[in-house]
PDB file of C-alpha atoms in Angstrom:
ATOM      1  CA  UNK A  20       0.000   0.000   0.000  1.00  0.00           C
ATOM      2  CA  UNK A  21       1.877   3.341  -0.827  1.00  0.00           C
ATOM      3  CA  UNK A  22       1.181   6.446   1.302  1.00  0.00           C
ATOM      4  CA  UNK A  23       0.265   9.496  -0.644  1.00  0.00           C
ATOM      5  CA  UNK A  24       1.150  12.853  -0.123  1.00  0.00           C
ATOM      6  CA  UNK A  25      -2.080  15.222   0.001  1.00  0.00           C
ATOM      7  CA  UNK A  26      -2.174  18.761  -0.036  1.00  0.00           C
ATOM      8  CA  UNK A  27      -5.098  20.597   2.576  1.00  0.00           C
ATOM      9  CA  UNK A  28      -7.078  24.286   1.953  1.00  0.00           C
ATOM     10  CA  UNK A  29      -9.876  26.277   3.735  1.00  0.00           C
ATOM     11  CA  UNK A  30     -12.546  24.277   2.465  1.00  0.00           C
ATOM     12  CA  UNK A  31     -15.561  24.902   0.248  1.00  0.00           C
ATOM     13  CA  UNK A  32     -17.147  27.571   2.529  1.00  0.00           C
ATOM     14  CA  UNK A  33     -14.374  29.967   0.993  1.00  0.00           C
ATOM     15  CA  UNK A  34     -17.168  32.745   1.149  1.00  0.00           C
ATOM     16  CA  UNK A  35     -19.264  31.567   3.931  1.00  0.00           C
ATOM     17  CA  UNK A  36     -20.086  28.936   6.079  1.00  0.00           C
ATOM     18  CA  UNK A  37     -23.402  29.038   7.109  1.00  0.00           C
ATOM     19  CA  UNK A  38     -25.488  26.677   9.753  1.00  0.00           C
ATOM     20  CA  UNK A  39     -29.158  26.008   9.538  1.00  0.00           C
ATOM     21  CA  UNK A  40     -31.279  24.518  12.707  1.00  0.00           C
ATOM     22  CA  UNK A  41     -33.887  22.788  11.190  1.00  0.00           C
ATOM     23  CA  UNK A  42     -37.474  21.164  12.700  1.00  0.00           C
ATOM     24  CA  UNK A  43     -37.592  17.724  12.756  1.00  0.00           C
ATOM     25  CA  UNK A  44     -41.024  17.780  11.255  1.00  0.00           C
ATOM     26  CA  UNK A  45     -40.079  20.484   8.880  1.00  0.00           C
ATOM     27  CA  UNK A  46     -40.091  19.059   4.919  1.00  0.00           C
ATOM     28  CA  UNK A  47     -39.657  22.234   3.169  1.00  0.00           C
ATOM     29  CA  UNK A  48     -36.514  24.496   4.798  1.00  0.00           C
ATOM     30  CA  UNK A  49     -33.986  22.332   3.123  1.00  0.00           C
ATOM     31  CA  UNK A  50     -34.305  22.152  -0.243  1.00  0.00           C
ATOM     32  CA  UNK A  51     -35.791  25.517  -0.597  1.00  0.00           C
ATOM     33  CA  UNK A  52     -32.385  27.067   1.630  1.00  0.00           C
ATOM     34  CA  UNK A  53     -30.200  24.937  -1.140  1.00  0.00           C
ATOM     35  CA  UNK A  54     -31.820  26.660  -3.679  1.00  0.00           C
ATOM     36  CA  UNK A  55     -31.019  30.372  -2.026  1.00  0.00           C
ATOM     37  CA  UNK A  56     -27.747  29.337  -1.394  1.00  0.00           C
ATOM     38  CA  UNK A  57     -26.352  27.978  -4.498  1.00  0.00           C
ATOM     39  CA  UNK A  58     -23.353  30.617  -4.199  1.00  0.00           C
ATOM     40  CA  UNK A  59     -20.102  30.142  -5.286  1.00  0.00           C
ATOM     41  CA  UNK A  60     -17.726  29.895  -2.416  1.00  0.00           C
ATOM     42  CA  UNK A  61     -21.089  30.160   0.199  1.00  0.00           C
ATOM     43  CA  UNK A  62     -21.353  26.393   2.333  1.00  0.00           C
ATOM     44  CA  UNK A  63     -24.753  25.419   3.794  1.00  0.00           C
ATOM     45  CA  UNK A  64     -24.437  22.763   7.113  1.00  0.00           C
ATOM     46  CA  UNK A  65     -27.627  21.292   8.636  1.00  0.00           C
ATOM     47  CA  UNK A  66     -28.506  20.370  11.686  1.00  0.00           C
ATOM     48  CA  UNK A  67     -31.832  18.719  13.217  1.00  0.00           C
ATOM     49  CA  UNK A  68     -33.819  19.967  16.896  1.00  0.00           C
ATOM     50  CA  UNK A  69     -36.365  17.622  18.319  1.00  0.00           C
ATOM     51  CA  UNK A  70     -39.442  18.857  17.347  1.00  0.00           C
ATOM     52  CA  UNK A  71     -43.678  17.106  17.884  1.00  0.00           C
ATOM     53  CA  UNK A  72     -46.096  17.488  14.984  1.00  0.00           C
ATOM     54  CA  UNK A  73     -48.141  19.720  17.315  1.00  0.00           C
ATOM     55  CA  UNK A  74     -47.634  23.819  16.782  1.00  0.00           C
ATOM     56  CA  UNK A  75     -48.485  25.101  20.263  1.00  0.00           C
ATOM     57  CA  UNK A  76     -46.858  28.117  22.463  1.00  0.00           C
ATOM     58  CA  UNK A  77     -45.650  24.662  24.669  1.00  0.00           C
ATOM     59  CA  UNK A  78     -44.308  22.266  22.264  1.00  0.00           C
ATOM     60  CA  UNK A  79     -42.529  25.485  20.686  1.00  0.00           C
ATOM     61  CA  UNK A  80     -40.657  26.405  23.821  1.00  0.00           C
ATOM     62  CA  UNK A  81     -39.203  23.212  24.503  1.00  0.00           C
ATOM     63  CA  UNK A  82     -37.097  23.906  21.965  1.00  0.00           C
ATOM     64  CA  UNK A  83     -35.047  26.385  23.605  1.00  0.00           C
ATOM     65  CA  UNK A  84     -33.504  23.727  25.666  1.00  0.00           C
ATOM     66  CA  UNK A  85     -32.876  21.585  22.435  1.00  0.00           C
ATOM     67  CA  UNK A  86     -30.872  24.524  21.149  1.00  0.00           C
ATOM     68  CA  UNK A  87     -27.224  23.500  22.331  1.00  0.00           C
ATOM     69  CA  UNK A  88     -27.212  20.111  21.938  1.00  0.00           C
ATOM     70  CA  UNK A  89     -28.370  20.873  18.306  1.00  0.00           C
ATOM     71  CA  UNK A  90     -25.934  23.561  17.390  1.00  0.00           C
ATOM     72  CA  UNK A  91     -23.314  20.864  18.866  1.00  0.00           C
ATOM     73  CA  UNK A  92     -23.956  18.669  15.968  1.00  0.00           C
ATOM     74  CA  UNK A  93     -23.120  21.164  13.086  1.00  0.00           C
ATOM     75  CA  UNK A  94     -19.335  20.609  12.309  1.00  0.00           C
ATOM     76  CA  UNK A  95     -16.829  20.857  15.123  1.00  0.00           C
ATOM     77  CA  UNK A  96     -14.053  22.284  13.021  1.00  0.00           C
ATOM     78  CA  UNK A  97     -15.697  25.461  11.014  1.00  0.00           C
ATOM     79  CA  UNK A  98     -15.904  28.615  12.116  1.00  0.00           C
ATOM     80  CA  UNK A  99     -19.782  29.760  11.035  1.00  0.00           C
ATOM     81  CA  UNK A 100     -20.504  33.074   9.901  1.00  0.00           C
ATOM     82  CA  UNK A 101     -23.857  33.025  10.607  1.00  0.00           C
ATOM     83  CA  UNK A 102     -26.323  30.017  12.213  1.00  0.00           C
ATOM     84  CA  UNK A 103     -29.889  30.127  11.586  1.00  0.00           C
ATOM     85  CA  UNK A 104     -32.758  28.782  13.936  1.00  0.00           C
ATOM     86  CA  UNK A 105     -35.575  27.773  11.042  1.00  0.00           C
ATOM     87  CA  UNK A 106     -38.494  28.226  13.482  1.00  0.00           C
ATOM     88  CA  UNK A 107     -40.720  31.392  12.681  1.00  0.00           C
ATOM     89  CA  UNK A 108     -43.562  30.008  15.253  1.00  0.00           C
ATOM     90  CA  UNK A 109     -41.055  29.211  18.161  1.00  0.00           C
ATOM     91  CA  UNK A 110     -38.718  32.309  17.567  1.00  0.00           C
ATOM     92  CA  UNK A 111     -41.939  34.308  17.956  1.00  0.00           C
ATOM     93  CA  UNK A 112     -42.691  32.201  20.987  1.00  0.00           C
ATOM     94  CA  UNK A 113     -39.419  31.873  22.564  1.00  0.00           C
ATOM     95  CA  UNK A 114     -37.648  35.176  21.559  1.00  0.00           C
ATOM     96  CA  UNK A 115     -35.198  36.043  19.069  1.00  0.00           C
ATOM     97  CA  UNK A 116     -32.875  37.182  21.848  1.00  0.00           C
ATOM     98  CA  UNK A 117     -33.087  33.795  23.883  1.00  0.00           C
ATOM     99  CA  UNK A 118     -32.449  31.999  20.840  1.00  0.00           C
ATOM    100  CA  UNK A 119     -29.239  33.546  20.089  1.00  0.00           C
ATOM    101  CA  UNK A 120     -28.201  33.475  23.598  1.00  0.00           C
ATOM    102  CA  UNK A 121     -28.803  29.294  23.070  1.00  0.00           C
ATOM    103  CA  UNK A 122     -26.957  29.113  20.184  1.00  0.00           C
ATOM    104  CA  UNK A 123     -24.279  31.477  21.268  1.00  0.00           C
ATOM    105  CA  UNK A 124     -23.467  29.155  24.599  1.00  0.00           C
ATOM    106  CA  UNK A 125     -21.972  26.792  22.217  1.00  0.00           C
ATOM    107  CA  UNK A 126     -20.319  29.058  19.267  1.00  0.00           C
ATOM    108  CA  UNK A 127     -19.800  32.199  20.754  1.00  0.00           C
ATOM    109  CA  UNK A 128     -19.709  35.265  19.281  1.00  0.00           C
ATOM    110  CA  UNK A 129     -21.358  33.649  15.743  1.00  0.00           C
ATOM    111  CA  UNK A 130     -24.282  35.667  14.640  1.00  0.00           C
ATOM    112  CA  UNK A 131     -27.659  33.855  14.275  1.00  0.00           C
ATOM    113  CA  UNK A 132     -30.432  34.676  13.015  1.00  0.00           C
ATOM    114  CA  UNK A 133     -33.975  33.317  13.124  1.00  0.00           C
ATOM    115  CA  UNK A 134     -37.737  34.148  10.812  1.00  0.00           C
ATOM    116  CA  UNK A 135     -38.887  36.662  12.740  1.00  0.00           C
ATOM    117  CA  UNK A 136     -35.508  38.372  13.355  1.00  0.00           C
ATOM    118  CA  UNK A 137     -34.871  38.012   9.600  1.00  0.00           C
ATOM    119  CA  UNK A 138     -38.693  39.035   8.444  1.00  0.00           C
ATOM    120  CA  UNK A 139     -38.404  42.461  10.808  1.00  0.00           C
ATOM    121  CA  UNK A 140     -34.805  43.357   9.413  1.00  0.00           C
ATOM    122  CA  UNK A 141     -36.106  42.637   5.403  1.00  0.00           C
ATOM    123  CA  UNK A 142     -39.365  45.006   6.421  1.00  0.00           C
ATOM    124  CA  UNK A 143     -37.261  47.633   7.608  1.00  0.00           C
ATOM    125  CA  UNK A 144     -34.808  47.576   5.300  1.00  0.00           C
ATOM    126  CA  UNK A 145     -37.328  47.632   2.416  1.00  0.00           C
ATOM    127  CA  UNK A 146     -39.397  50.430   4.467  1.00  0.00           C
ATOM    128  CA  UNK A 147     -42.505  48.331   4.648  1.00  0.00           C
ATOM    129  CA  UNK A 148     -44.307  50.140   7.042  1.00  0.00           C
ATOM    130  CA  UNK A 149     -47.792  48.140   6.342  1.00  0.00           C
ATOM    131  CA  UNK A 150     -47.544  44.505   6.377  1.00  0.00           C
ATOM    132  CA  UNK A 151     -50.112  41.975   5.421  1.00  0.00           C
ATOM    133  CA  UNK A 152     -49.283  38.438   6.970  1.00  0.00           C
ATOM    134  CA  UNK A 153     -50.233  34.703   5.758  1.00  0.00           C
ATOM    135  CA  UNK A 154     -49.683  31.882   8.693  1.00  0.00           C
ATOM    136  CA  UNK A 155     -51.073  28.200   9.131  1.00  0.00           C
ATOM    137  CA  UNK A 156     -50.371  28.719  12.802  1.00  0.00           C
ATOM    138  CA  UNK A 157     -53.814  28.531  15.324  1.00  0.00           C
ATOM    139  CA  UNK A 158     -55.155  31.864  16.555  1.00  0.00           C
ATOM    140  CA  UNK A 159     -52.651  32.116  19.563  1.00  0.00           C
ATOM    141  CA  UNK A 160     -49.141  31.774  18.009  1.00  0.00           C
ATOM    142  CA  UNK A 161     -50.575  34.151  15.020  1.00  0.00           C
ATOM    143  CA  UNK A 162     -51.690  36.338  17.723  1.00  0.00           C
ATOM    144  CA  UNK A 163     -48.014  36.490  18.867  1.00  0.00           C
ATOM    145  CA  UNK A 164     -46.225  36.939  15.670  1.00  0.00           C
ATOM    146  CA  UNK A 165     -48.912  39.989  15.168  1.00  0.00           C
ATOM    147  CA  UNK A 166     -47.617  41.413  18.523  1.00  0.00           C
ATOM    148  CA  UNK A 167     -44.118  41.144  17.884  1.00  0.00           C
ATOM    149  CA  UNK A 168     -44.500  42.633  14.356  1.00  0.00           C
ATOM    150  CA  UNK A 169     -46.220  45.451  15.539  1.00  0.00           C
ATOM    151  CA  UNK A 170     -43.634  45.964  18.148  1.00  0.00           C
ATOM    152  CA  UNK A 171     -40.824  46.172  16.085  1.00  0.00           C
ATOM    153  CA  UNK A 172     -42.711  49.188  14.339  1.00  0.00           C
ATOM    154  CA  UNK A 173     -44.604  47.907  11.665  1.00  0.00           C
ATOM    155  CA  UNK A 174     -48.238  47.958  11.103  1.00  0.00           C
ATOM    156  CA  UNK A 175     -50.700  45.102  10.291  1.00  0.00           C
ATOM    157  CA  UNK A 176     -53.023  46.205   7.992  1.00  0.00           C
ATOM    158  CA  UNK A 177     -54.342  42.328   6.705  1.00  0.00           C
ATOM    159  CA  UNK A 178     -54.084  38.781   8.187  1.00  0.00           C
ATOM    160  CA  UNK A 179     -55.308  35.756   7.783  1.00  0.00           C
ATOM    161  CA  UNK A 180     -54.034  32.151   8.878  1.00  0.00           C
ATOM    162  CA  UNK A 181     -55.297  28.462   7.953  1.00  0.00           C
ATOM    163  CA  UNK A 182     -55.236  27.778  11.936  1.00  0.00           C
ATOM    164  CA  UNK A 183     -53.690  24.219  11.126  1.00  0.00           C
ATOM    165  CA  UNK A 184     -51.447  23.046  14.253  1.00  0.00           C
ATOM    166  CA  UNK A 185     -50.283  19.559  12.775  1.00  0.00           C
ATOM    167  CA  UNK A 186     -47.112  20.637  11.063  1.00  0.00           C
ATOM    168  CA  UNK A 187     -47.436  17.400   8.391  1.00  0.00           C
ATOM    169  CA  UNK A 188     -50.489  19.159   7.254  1.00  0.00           C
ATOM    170  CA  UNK A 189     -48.531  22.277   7.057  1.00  0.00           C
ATOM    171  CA  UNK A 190     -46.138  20.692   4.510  1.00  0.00           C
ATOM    172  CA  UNK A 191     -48.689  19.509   2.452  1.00  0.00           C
ATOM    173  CA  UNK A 192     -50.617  22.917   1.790  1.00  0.00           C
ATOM    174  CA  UNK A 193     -50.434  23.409  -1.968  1.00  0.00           C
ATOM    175  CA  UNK A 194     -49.018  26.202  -3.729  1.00  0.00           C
ATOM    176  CA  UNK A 195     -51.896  27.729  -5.239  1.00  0.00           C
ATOM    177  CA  UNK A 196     -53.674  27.290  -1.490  1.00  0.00           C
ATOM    178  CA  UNK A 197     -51.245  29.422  -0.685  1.00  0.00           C
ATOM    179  CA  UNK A 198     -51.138  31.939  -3.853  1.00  0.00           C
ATOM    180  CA  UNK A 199     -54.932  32.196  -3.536  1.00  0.00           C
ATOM    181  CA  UNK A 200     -54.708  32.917   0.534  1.00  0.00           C
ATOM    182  CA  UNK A 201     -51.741  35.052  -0.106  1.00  0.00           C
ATOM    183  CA  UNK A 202     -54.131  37.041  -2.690  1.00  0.00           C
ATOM    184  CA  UNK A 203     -56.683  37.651  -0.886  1.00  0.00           C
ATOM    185  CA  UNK A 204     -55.106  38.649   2.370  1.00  0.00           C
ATOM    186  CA  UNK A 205     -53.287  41.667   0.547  1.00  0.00           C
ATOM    187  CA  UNK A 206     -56.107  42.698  -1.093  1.00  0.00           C
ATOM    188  CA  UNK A 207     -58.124  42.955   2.619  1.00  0.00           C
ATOM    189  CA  UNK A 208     -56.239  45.263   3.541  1.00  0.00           C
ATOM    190  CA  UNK A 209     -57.911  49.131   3.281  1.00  0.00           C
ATOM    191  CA  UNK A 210     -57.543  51.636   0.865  1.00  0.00           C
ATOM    192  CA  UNK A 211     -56.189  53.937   3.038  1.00  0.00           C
ATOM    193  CA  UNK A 212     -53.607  51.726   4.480  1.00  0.00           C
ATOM    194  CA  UNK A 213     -52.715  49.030   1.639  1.00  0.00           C
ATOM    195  CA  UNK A 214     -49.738  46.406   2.561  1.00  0.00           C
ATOM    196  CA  UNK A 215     -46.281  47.623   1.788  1.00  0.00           C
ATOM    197  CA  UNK A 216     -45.367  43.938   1.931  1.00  0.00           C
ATOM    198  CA  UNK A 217     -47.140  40.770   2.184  1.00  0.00           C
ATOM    199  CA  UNK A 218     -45.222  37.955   4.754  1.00  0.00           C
ATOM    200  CA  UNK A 219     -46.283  34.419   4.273  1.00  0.00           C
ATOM    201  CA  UNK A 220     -44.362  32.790   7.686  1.00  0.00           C
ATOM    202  CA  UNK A 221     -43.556  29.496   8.380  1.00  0.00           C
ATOM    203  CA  UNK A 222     -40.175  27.701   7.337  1.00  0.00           C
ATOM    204  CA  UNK A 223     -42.889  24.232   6.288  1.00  0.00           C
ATOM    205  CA  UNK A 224     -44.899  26.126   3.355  1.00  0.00           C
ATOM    206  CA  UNK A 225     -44.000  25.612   0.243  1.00  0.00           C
ATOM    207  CA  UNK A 226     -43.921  28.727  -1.060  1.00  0.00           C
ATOM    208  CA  UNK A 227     -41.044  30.068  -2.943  1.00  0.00           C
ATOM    209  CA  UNK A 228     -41.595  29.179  -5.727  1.00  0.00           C
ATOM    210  CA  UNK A 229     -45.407  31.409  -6.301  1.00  0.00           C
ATOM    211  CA  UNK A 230     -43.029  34.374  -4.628  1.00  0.00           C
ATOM    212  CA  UNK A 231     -42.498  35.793  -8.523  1.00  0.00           C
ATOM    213  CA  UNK A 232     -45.813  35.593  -9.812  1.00  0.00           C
ATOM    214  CA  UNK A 233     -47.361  36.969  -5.898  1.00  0.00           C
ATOM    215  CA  UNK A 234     -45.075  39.821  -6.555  1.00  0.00           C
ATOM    216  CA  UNK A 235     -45.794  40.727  -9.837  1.00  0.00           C
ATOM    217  CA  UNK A 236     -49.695  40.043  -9.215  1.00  0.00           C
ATOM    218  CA  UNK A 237     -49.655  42.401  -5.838  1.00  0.00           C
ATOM    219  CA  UNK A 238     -46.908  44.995  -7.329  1.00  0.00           C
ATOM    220  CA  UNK A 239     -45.588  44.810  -3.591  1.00  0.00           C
ATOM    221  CA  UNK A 240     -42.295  42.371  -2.289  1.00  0.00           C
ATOM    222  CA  UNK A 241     -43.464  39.073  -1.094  1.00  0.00           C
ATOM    223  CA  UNK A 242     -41.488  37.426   1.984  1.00  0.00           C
ATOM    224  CA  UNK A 243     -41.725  34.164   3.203  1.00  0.00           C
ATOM    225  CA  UNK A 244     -39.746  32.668   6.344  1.00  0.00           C
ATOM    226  CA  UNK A 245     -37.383  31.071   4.248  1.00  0.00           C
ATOM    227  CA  UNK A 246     -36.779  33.500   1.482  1.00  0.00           C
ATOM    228  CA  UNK A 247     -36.322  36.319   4.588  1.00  0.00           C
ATOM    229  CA  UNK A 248     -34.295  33.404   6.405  1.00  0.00           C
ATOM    230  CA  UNK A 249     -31.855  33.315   3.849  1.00  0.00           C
ATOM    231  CA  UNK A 250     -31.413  37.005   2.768  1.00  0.00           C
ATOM    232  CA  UNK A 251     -30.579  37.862   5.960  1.00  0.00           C
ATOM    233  CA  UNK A 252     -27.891  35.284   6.696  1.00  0.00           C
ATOM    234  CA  UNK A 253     -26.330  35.822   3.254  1.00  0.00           C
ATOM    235  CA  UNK A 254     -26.702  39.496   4.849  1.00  0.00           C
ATOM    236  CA  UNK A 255     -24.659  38.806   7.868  1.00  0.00           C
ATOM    237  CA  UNK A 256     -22.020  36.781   6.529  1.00  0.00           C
ATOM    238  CA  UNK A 257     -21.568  39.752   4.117  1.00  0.00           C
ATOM    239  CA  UNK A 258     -23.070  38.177   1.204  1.00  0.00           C
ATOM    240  CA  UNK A 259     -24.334  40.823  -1.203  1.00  0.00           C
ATOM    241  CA  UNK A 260     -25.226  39.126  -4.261  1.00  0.00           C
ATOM    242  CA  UNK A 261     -28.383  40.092  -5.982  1.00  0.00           C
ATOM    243  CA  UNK A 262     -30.647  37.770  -7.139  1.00  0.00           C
ATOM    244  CA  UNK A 263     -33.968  39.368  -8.076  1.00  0.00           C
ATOM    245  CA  UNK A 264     -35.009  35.842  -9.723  1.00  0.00           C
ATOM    246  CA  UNK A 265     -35.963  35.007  -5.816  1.00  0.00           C
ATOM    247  CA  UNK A 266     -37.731  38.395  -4.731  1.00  0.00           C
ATOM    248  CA  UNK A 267     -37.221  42.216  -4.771  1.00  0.00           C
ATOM    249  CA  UNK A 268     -35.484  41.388  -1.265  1.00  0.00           C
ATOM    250  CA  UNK A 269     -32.790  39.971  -3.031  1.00  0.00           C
ATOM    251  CA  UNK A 270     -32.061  43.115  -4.413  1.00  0.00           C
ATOM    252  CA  UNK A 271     -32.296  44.574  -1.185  1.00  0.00           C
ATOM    253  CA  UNK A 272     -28.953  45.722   1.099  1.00  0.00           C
ATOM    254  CA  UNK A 273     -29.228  45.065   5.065  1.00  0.00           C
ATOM    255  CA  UNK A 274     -30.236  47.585   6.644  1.00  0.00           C
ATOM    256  CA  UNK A 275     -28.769  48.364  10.381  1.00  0.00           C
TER     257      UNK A 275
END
């Protein structure tokens, strides 16, 4: 047997190395954050956080004790520019700041970012004031994510949610289920105080693909938890490509 020299570099994240939490139940994040991040030089790592079917303000906070242990199994040896959390139901639940401080016990100092975290900074940065919102959450975790929107500045002008808490039903929503909700939740909103932006939240719906046509139907940007998810970790890890094929966020800088 001979021994072979080798030769060793930086790796493939030569760009970026980014981290993604994902739900065990979740069917959807994956492929759809391949997709956003089929960069040049930009690496994508996955991890998994015990997670039940059920979407209730309980099951979501367990989570935040899954956190570590689940940022532990992303690779030892890189150094992540950004991790992302993809829950938009539990970071509502939990807090964006808690979740951070989670992952941050075990990489410290890496940024992180989560849906809601990444859905407030695209809104700003895009000046969005009025926001229409799509979820398939029941009427208390919407409730929630309405709160913290609105206390991050913005105002809700439209909602509407398919109040479905099995997230396997979640994953099967179809597309134009969710162009057709998506439709008429922007066009609820009052003449005197039409949406700036429509969110559709929730890292399970498979949305990103009806993102194009939503925009050019509503002549407003589109985000869903994914598409925001994304954005703003490319974002953070100083990322600037523009991609318009994805959204008008893609064309968007961050905005601090």
């Amino acid at each position: 047997m001979l021994k072979l020299d080798f030769d060793t570099d930086g790796g493939i994240g030569t760009r970026a190395n980014l981290g993604m939490i994902v739900l065990e139940t979740d069917e959807t994040l994956e492929a759809e954050f391949a997709q956003l991040t089929d960069i040049e030089g930009v690496a994508r790592y996955h991890s998994r956080i015990p997670m039940v079917t059920e979407i209730r303000p309980d099951t979501l906070i367990q989570m935040l004790d899954d956190l570590p242990a689940s940022t532990r199994l992303l690779p030892p040896a890189l150094d992540f520019d950004v991790i992302g959390y993809g829950c938009t139901s539990a970071s509502t639940v939990i807090g964006s700041d808690k979740v951070a401080e989670a992952i941050q016990s075990v990489r410290p100092g890496v940024k992180v970012s989560d849906p809601l975290a990444a859905m407030i900074a695209a809104g700003h940065s895009l000046g969005a004031g009025n926001l229409g919102f799509v979820t398939p959450y029941v009427p208390e975790v919407s409730h929630r994510m309405r709160e913290k929107l609105e206390s991050a500045g913005f105002t809700i002008t439209s909602g509407g949610s398919f109040e479905e808490s099995d997230d396997r039903v979640v994953a099967r929503i179809t597309k134009d289920a969710i162009y057709d909700a998506s439709i008429r939740v922007a066009k609820a909103a009052p003449e005197n105080a039409p949406c700036k932006a429509l969110i559709i939240s929730c890292t399970n719906l498979r949305c990103m693909s009806v993102i194009p046509m939503l925009e050019a139907q509503l002549g407003i940007p589109v985000l869903s938890s994914n598409i925001a998810l994304t954005w703003h970790m490319l974002r953070l890890a100083g990322i600037d490509d523009r991609m318009p094929q994805f959204g008008r966020l893609f064309d968007a800088p961050l905005r601090t």
